[in-house]
Short mmCIF file of C-alpha atoms and ligand atoms in Angstrom, two decimals:
data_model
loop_
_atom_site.label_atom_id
_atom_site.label_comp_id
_atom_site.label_asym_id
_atom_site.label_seq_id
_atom_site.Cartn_x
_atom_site.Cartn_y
_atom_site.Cartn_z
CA UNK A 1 98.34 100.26 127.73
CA UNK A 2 96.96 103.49 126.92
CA UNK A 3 98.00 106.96 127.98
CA UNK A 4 94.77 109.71 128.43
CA UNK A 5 95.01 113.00 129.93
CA UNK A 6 92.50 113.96 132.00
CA UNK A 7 91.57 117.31 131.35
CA UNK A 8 89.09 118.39 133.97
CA UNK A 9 92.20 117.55 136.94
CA UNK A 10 95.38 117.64 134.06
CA UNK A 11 96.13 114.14 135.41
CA UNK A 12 97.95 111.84 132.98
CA UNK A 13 97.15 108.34 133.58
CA UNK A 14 97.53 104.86 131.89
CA UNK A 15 94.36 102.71 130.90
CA UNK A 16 94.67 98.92 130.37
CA UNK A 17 91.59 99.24 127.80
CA UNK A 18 88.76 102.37 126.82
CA UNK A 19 86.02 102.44 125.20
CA UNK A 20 83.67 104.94 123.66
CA UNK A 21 79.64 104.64 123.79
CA UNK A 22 77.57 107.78 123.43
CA UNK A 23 79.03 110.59 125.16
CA UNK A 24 80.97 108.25 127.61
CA UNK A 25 84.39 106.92 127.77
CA UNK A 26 84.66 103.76 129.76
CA UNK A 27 88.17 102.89 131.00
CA UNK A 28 89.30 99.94 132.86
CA UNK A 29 92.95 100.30 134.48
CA UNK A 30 93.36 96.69 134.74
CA UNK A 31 92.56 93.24 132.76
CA UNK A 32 89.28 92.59 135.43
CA UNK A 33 89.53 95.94 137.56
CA UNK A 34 86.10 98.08 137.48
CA UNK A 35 85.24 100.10 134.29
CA UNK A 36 84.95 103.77 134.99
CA UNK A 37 82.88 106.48 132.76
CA UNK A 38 84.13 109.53 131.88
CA UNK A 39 82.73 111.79 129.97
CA UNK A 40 84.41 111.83 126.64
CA UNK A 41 85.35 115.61 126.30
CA UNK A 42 87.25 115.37 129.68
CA UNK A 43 89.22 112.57 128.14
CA UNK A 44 92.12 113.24 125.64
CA UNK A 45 93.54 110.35 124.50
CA UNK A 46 97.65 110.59 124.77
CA UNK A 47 99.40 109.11 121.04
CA UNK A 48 101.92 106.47 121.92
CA UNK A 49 104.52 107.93 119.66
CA UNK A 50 104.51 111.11 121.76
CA UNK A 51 105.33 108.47 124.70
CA UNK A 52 108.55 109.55 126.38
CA UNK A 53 110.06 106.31 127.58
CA UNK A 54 111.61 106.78 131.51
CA UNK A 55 114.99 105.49 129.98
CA UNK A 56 117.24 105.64 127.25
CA UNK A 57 117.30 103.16 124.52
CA UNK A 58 120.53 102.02 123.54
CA UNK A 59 121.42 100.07 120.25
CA UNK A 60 124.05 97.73 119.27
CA UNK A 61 124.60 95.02 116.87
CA UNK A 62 125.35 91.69 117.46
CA UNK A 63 126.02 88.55 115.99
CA UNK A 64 122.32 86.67 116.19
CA UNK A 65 122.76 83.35 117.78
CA UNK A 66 121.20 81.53 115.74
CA UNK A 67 121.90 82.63 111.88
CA UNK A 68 124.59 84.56 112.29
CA UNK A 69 124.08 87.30 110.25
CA UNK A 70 124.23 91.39 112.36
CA UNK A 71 121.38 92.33 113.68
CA UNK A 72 119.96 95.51 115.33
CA UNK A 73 119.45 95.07 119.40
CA UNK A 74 117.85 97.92 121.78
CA UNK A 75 117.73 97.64 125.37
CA UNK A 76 117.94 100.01 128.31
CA UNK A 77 120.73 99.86 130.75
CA UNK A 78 120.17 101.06 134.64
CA UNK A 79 121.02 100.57 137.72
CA UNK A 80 120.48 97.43 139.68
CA UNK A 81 120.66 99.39 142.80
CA UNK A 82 118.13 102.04 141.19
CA UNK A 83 116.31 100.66 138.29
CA UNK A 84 115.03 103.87 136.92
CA UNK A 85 118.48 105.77 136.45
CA UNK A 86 120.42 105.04 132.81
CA UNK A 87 124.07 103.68 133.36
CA UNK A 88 126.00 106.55 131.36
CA UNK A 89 129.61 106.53 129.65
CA UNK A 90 132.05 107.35 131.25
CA UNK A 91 130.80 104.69 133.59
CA UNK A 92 131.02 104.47 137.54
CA UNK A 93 132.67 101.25 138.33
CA UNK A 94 132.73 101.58 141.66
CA UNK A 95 128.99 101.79 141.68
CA UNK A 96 128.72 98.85 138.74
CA UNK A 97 130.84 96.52 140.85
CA UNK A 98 129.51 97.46 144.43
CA UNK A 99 126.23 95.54 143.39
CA UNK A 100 128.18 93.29 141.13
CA UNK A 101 126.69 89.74 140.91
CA UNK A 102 129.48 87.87 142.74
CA UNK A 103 128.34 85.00 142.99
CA UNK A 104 127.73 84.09 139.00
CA UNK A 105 130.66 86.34 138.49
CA UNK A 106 132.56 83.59 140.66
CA UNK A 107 130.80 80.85 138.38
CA UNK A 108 131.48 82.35 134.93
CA UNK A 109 134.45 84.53 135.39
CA UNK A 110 134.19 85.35 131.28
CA UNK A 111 131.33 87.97 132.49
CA UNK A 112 131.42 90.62 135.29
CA UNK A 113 128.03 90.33 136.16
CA UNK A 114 128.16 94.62 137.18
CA UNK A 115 124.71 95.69 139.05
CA UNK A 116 122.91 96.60 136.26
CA UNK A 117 119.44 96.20 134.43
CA UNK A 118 119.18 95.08 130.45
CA UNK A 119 116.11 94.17 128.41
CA UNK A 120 114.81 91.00 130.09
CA UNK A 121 115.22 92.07 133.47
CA UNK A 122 112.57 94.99 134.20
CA UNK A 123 108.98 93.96 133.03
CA UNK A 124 108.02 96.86 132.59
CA UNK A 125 110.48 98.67 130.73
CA UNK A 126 110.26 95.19 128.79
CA UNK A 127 106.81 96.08 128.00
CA UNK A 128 107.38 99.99 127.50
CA UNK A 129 110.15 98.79 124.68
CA UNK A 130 108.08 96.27 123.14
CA UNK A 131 105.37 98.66 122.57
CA UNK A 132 106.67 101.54 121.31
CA UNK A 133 109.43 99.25 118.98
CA UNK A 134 107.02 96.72 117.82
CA UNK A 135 108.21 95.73 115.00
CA UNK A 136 111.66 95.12 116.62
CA UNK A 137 110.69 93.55 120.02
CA UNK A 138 108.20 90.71 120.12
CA UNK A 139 106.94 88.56 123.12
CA UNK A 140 108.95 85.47 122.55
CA UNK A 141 109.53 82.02 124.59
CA UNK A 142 112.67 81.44 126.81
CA UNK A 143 114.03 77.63 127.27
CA UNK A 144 116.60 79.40 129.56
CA UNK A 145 113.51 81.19 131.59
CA UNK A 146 110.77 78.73 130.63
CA UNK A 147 108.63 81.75 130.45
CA UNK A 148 107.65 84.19 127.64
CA UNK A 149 109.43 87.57 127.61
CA UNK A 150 110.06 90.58 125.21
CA UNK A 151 113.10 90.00 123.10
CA UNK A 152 114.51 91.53 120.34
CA UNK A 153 114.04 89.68 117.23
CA UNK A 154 116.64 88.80 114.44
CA UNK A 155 115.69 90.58 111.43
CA UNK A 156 116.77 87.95 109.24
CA UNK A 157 115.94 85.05 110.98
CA UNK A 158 113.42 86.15 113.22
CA UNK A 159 114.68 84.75 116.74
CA UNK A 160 114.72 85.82 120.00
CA UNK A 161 118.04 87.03 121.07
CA UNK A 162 117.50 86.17 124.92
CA UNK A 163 118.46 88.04 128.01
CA UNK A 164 121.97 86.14 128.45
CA UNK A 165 123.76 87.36 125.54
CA UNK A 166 122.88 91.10 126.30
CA UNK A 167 123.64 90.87 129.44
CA UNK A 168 126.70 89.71 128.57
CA UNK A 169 127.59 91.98 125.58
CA UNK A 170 126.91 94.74 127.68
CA UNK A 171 129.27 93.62 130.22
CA UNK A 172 131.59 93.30 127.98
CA UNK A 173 131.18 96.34 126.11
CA UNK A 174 131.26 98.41 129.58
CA UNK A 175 134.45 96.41 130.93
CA UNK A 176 136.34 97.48 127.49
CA UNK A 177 135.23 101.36 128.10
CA UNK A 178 133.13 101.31 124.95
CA UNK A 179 130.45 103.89 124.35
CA UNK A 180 127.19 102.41 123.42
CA UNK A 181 125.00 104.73 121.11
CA UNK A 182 122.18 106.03 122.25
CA UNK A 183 119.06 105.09 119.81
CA UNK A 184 116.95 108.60 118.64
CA UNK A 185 113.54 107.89 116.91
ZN1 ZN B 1 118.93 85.42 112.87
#
């Protein structure tokens, strides 16, 4: 996806694709939607560095699952109840457990299952993540999901570290009153 300002309304919009011919840019805002032409000076193409994600990364290491060795995770954590707002420390456990999972909380006691939102569960924060960290986050395969999803890779190994294990480190990490940093970069 690609952000472009359009600077004849000051409208900020995302294209799937654009392209350039003569004085035209053509810009599609979906895989088969309609191609629109611009012309090129309204169009100011937006660099995705300067990309302000609508969350804040967090980072932690864990254990990877499969080699062992510490490796880097970043994920966002929000809401269940209202996706786009970060879950801050000191956290509201009232409002984590009110849309607590209680039903796998009842099946795996060894998790809380609080309402909240980590990489794997918000496609397109999964996508926002995996864009701007691309060297970090890579579409990977999920046994547990059968589907392909954006996971943080193992920097050693390479693997996937799937949804599950954040989920549950966060839990864990939130239950024991521990700050998670903030990633900056
Ligand atoms: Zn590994």
């Amino acid at each position: 996806m690609i952000k472009f300002k359009n600077r004849k309304t000051g409208e900020i919009k995302t294209a799937f694709s654009l392209r350039e011919e003569r004085e035209k840019t053509y810009i599609k805002f979906s895989k088969d939607g309609k191609e629109y032409g611009y012309f090129r000076n309204n169009i100011e193409i937006i660099p995705p560095d300067s990309d302000k994600l609508p969350f804040r990364v967090y980072l932690y290491t864990k254990e990877c699952y499969k080699c062992h060795k510490p490796t880097e995770i970043l994920t966002y954590i929000t809401y269940a109840d209202k996706p786009a707002e970060d879950v801050i420390f000191p956290y509201d456990y009232s409002r984590l457990l009110k849309h607590q999972n209680i039903a796998a909380h009842l099946q795996d006691p060894s998790i809380e299952y609080y309402g909240l939102n980590v990489i794997g569960d918000i496609m397109e924060f999964d996508h926002m993540l995996m864009e701007k960290y691309s060297e970090r986050i890579k579409n990977i395969y999920s046994k547990t999901k059968n589907e392909t999803y954006p996971m943080n890779v193992c920097r050693h190994c390479g693997s996937g570290q799937g949804w599950y294990f954040i989920y549950r480190d966060i839990n864990n990490a939130i239950k024991n009153k521990e700050k998670i940093q903030t990633f900056d970069k």
